[in-house]
Amino acid sequence: MPIIYVKDRNGQEHKVEADYNLTLMEIIRDKGFEIEATCGGCCACATCHLYIDNNWLDKLEKINDDEESMLDQAFDLKKNSRLGCQIEFTEEIDGIKVEIAPD
Ligand code: FES
């Protein structure tokens, strides 16, 4: 089973089994982690803010203009910030490590 590693807001890392072709936000939300994802994945809220482990950043699709402008409104922005709803979970990123950004 494909997996992702999710560090929650308490700093605890979890190994999570996941299906391909869902977004990282959907996987994390559906497993019951604390992630708001208020807009449901329309790239309109920035409450699915994640930090991507640096070893995995280059394997992701490049950030597009919509994601970039929404990320600009997120708090605690870092160089490895991405929106979880804009990243599809595929075989190429099986094993990816992410951290849920602060509320
Ligand atoms: Fe709203 Fe990702 S869920 S921007």
CSV table of C-alpha atoms in Angstrom, one decimal, residues 4 6 11 16-18 21 27-28 35 38 53 60-61 64 66 70 77 103:
chain,number,residue,atom,x,y,z
A,4,ILE,CA,2.8,9.2,3.1
A,6,VAL,CA,2.4,13.2,8.1
A,11,GLY,CA,5.2,17.3,16.1
A,16,VAL,CA,-0.5,6.9,6.6
A,17,GLU,CA,-1.6,4.4,4.0
A,18,ALA,CA,-3.1,6.3,1.0
A,21,ASN,CA,-5.0,10.1,-7.4
A,27,ILE,CA,-5.7,12.0,2.3
A,28,ILE,CA,-4.8,14.0,5.4
A,35,ILE,CA,-6.4,20.4,8.7
A,38,THR,CA,-12.2,25.1,4.2
A,53,ASP,CA,10.2,17.6,3.3
A,60,LEU,CA,6.5,17.8,-7.1
A,61,GLU,CA,4.8,19.5,-10.0
A,64,ASN,CA,1.2,27.4,-10.5
A,66,ASP,CA,-3.2,30.3,-8.5
A,70,MET,CA,-3.1,31.8,-2.4
A,77,LEU,CA,5.1,30.7,5.0
A,103,ASP,CA,-3.3,26.9,12.3
